mmCIF file of C-alpha atoms and ligand atoms in Angstrom:
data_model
loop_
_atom_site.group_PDB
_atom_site.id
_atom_site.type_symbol
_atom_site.label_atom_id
_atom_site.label_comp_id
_atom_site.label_asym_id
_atom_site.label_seq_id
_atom_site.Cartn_x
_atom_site.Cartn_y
_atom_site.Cartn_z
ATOM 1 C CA UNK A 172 -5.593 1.401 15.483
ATOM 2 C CA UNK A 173 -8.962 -0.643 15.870
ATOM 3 C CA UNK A 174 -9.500 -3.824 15.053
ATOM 4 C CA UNK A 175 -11.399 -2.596 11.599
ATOM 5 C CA UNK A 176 -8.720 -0.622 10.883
ATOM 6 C CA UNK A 177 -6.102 -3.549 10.495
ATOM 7 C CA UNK A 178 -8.760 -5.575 9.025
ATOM 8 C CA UNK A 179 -9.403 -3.139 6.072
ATOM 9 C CA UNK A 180 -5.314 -3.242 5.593
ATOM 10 C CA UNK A 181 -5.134 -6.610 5.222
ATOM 11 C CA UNK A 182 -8.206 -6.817 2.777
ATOM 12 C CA UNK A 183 -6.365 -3.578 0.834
ATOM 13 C CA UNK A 184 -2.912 -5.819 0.870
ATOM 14 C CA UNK A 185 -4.877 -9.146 -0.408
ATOM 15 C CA UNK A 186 -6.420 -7.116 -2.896
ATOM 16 C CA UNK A 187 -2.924 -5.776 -3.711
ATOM 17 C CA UNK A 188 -1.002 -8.746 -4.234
ATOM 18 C CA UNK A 189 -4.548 -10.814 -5.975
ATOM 19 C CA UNK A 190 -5.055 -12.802 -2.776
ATOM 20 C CA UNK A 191 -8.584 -14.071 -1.704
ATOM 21 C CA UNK A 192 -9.878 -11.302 0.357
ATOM 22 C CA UNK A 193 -10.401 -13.145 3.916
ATOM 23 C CA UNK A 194 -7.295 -15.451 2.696
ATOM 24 C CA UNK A 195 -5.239 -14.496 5.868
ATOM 25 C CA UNK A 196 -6.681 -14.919 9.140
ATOM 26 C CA UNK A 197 -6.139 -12.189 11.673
ATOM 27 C CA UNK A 198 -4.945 -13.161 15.533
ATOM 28 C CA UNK A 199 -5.094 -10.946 17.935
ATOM 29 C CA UNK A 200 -2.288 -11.054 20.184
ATOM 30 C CA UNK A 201 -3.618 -10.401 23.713
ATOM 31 C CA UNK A 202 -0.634 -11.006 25.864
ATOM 32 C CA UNK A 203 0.275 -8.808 28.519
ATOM 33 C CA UNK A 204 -2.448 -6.595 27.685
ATOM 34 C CA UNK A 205 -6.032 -6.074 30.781
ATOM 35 C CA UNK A 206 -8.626 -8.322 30.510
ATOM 36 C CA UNK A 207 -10.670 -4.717 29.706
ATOM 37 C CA UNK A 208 -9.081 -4.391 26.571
ATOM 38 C CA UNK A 209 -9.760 -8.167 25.339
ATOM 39 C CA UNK A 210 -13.198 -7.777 26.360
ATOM 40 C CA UNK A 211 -13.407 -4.885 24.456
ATOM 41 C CA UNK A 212 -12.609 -6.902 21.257
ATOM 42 C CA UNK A 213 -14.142 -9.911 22.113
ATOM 43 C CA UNK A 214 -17.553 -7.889 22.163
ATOM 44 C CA UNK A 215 -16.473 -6.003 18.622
ATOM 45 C CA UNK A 216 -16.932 -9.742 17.515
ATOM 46 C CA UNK A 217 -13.396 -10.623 16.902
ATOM 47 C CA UNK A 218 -13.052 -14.750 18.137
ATOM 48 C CA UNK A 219 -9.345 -15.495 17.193
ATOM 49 C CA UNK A 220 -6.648 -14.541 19.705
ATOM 50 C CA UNK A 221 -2.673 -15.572 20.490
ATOM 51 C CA UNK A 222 -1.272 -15.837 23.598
ATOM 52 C CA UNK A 223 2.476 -16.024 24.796
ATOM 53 C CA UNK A 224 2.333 -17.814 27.800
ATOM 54 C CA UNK A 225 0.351 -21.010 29.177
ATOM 55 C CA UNK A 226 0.416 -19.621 32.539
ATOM 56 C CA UNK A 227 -0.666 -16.400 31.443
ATOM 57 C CA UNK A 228 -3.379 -18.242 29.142
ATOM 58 C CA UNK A 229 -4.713 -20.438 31.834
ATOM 59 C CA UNK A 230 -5.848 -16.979 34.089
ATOM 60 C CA UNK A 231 -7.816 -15.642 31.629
ATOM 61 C CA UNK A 232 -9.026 -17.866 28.709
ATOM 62 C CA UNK A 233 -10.977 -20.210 30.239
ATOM 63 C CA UNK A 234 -13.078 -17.098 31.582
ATOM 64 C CA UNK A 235 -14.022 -15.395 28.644
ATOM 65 C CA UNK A 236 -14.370 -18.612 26.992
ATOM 66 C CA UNK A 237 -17.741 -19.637 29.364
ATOM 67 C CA UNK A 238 -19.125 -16.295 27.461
ATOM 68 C CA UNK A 239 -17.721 -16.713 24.075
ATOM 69 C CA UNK A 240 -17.792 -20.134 23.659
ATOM 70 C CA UNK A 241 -16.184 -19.910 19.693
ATOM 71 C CA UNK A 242 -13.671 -18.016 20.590
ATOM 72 C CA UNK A 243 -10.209 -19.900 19.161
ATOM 73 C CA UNK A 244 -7.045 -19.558 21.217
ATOM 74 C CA UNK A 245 -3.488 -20.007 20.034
ATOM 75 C CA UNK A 246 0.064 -20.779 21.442
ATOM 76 C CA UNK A 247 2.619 -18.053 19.796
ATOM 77 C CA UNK A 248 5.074 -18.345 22.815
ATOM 78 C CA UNK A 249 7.767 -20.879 23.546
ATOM 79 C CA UNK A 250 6.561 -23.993 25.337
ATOM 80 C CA UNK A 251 8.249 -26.307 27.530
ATOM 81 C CA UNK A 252 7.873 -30.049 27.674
ATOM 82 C CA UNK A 253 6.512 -30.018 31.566
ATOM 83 C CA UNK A 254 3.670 -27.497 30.111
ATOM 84 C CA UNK A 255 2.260 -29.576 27.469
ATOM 85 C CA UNK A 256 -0.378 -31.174 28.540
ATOM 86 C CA UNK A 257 -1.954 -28.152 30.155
ATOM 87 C CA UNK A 258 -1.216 -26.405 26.335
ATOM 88 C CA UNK A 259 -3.067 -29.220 24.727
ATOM 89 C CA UNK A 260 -6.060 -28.805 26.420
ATOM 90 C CA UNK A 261 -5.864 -24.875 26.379
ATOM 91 C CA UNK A 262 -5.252 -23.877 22.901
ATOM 92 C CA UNK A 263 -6.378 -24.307 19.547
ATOM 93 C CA UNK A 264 -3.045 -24.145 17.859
ATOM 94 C CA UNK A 265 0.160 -24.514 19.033
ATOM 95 C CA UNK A 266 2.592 -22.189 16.817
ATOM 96 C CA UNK A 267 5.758 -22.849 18.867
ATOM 97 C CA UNK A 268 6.905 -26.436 17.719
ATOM 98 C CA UNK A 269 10.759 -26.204 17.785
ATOM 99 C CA UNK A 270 12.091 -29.750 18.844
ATOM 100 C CA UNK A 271 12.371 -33.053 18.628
ATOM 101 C CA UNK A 272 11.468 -33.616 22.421
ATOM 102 C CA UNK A 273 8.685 -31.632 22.586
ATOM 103 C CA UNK A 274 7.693 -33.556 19.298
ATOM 104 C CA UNK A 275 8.135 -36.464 20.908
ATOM 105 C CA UNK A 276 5.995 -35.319 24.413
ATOM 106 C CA UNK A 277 2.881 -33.991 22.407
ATOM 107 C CA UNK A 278 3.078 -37.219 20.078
ATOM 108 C CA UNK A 279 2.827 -39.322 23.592
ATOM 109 C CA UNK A 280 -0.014 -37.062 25.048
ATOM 110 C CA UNK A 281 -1.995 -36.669 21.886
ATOM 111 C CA UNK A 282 -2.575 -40.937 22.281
ATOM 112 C CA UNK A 283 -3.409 -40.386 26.206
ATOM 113 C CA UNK A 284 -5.317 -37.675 25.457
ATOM 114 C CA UNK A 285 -6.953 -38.569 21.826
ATOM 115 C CA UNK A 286 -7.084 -35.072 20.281
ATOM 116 C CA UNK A 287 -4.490 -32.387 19.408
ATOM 117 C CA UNK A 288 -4.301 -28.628 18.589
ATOM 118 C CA UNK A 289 -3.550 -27.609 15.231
ATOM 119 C CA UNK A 290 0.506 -27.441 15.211
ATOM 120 C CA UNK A 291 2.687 -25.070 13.467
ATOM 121 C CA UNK A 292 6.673 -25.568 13.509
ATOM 122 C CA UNK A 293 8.726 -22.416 14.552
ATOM 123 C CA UNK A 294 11.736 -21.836 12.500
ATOM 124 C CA UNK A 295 14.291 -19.435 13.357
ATOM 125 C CA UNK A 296 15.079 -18.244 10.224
ATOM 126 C CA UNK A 297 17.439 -15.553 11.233
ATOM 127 C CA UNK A 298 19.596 -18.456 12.605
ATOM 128 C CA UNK A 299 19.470 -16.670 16.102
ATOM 129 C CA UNK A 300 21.135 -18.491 18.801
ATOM 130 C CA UNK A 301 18.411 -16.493 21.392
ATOM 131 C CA UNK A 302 15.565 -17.201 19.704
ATOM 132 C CA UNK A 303 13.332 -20.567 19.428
ATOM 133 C CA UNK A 304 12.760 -22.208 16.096
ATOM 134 C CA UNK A 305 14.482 -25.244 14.473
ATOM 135 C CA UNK A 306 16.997 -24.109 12.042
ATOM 136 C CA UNK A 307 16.386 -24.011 8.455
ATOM 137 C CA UNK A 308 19.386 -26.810 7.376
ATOM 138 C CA UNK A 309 17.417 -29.118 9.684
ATOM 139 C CA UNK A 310 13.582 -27.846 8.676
ATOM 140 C CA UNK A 311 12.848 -30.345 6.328
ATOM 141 C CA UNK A 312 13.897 -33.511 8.854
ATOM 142 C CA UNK A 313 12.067 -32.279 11.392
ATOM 143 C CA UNK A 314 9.208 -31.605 9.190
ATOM 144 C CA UNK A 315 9.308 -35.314 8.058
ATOM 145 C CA UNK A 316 10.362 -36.610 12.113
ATOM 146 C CA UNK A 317 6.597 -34.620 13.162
ATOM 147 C CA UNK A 318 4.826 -36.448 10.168
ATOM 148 C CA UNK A 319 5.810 -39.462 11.086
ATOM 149 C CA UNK A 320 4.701 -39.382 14.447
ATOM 150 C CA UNK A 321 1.212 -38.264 13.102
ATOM 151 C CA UNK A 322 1.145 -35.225 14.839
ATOM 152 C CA UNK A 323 -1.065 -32.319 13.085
ATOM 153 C CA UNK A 324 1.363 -30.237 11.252
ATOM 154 C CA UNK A 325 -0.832 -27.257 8.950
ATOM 155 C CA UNK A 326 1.938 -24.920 9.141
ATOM 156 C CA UNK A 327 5.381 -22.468 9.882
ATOM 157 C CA UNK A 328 5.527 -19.813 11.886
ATOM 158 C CA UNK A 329 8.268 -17.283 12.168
ATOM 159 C CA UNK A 330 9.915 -14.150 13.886
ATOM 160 C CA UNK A 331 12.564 -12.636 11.622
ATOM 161 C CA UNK A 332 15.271 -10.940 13.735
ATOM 162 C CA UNK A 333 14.450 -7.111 14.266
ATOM 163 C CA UNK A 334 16.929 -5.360 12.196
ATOM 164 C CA UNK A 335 16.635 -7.146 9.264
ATOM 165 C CA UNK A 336 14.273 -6.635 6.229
ATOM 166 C CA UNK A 337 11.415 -9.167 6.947
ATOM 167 C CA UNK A 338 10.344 -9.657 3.983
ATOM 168 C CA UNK A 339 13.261 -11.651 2.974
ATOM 169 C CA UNK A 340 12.679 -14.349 6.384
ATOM 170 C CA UNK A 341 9.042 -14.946 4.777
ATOM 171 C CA UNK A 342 9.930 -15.521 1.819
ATOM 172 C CA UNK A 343 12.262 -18.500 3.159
ATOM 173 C CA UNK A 344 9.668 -19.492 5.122
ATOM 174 C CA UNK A 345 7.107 -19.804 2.030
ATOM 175 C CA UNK A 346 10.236 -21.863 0.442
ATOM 176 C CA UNK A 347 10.481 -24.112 3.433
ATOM 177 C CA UNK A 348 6.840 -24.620 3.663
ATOM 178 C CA UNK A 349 6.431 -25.304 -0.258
ATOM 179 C CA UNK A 350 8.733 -27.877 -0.788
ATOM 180 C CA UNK A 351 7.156 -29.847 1.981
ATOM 181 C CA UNK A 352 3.905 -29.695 1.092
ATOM 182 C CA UNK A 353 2.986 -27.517 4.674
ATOM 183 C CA UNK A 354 -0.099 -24.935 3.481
ATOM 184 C CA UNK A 355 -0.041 -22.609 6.771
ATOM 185 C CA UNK A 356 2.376 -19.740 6.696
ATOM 186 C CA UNK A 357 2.207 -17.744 10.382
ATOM 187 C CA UNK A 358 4.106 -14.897 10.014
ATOM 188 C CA UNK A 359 4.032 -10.802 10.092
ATOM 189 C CA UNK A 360 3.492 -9.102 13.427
ATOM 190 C CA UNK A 361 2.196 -5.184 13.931
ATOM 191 C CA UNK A 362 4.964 -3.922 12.170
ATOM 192 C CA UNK A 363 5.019 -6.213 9.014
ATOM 193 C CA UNK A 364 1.896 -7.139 8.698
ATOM 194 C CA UNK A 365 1.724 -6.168 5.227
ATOM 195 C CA UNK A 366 4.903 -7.275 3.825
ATOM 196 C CA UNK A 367 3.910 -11.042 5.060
ATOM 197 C CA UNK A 368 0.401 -10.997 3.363
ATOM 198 C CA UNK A 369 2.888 -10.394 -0.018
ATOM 199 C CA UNK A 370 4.670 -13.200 1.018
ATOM 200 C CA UNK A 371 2.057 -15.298 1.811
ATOM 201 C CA UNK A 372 0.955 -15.525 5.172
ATOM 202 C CA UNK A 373 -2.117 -17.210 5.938
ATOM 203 C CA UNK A 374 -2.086 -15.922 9.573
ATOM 204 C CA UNK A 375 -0.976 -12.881 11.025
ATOM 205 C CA UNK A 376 -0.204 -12.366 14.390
ATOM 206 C CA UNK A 377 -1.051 -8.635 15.480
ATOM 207 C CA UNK A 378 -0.838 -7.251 19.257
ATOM 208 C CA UNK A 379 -0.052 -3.921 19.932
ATOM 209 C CA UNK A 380 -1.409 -2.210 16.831
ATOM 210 C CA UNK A 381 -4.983 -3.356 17.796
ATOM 211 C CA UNK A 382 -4.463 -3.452 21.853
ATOM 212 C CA UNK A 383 -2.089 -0.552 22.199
ATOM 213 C CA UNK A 384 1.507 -1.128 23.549
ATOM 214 C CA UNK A 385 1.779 -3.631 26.280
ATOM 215 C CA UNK A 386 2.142 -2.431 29.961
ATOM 216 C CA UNK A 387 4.608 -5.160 31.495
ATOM 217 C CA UNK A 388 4.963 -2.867 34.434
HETATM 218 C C1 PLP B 757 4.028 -10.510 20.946
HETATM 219 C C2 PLP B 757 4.035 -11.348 19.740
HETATM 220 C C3 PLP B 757 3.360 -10.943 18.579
HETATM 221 C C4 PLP B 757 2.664 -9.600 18.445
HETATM 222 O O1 PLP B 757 3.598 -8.564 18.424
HETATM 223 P P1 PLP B 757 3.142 -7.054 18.091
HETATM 224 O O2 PLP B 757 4.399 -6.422 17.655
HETATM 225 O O3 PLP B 757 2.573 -6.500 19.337
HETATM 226 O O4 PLP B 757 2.147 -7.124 17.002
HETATM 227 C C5 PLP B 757 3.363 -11.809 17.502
HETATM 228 N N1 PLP B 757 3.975 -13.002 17.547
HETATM 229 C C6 PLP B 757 4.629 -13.433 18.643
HETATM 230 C C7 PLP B 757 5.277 -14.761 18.634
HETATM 231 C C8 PLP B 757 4.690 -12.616 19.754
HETATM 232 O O5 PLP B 757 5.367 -13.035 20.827
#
């Protein structure tokens, strides 16, 4: 699908549910996928892309961004303590919050550093023991533990567990995310898209439908 494909679906789903068309902001996730390929949609216009890894990040952001200097980069992927300073200063938005140490690490470097992406807290709302996220029970503490060490917090983010009907994880995300007071909602991938703009989502996080399925080779 291209890029104005998905865009016209999520302006037909806010339209839908009576959303603000332009209410959910579109990333595209570029992981994995040739530099040819983000090129391509960097020159279609598109500015906002997602990226798993900081490793992965740091080999090709940096790049396009001496050409497309508004382009806005963000963290979906899993970040470890040792990689955090290198994330601050690479991406826009860090989606992958999870823990109280990393909390704790970005708190520390956004004092050295005096500046901070935009930070959304991953919860694993599917309660999966392989995936990242802090659990729901403990949501609201940790929501409170980030606050209180003045660290940027605008949203959740979430990846419900494959074989179970999404639409039901968003919709516990939207509950965690009212009853703190947290406006961002990052949630719905290529295959759910739709169903998260229903729920709420005020980012969606969309790879392979716009890039084509990733090569890893
Ligand atoms: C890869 C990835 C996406 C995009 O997945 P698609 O199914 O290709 O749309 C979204 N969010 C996260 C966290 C990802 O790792």
């Amino acid at each position: 699908m291209s890029l104005s494909e998905i865009t016209a679906k999520i302006e037909k789903e806010e339209n839908r549910v009576g959303r603000a068309v332009g209410s959910t902001k579109l990333i595209a996730v570029s992981k994995v996928q040739p530099d040819e390929r983000v090129e391509a949609v960097l020159r279609g216009g598109h500015r906002l892309f997602g990226e798993n890894k900081v490793q992965e990040a740091a080999g090709k952001w940096p790049g396009f961004r001496e050409e497309f200097s508004d382009v806005e980069v963000h963290l979906l992927g899993p970040l470890q303590t040792n990689k955090a300073r290198q994330a601050m200063e690479l991406f826009d938005a860090i989606h992958s919050l999870d823990r109280p140490k990393l909390a704790n690490t970005l708190a520390r470097l956004v004092q050295e550093l005096g500046n901070c992406p935009e930070l959304f807290i991953q919860v694993n709302t599917g309660e999966e023991p392989q995936k990242a996220g802090i659990l729901p029970s403990d949501a609201d503490a940790f929501i409170q533990e980030c606050r209180a060490l003045d660290l940027p917090i605008v949203g959740l983010m979430s990846i419900p567990p494959a074989d179970e009907e999404a639409s039901l994880h968003f919709a516990l995300l939207r509950k965690i995310a009212e009853r703190n007071g947290v406006d961002g909602l990052s949630m719905g991938m290529s295959g759910d898209f739709e169903r998260a703009i229903a729920q709420g989502a005020t980012h969606v996080r969309v790879g392979s439908a716009i890039f084509g399925a990733r090569d890893y080779g």
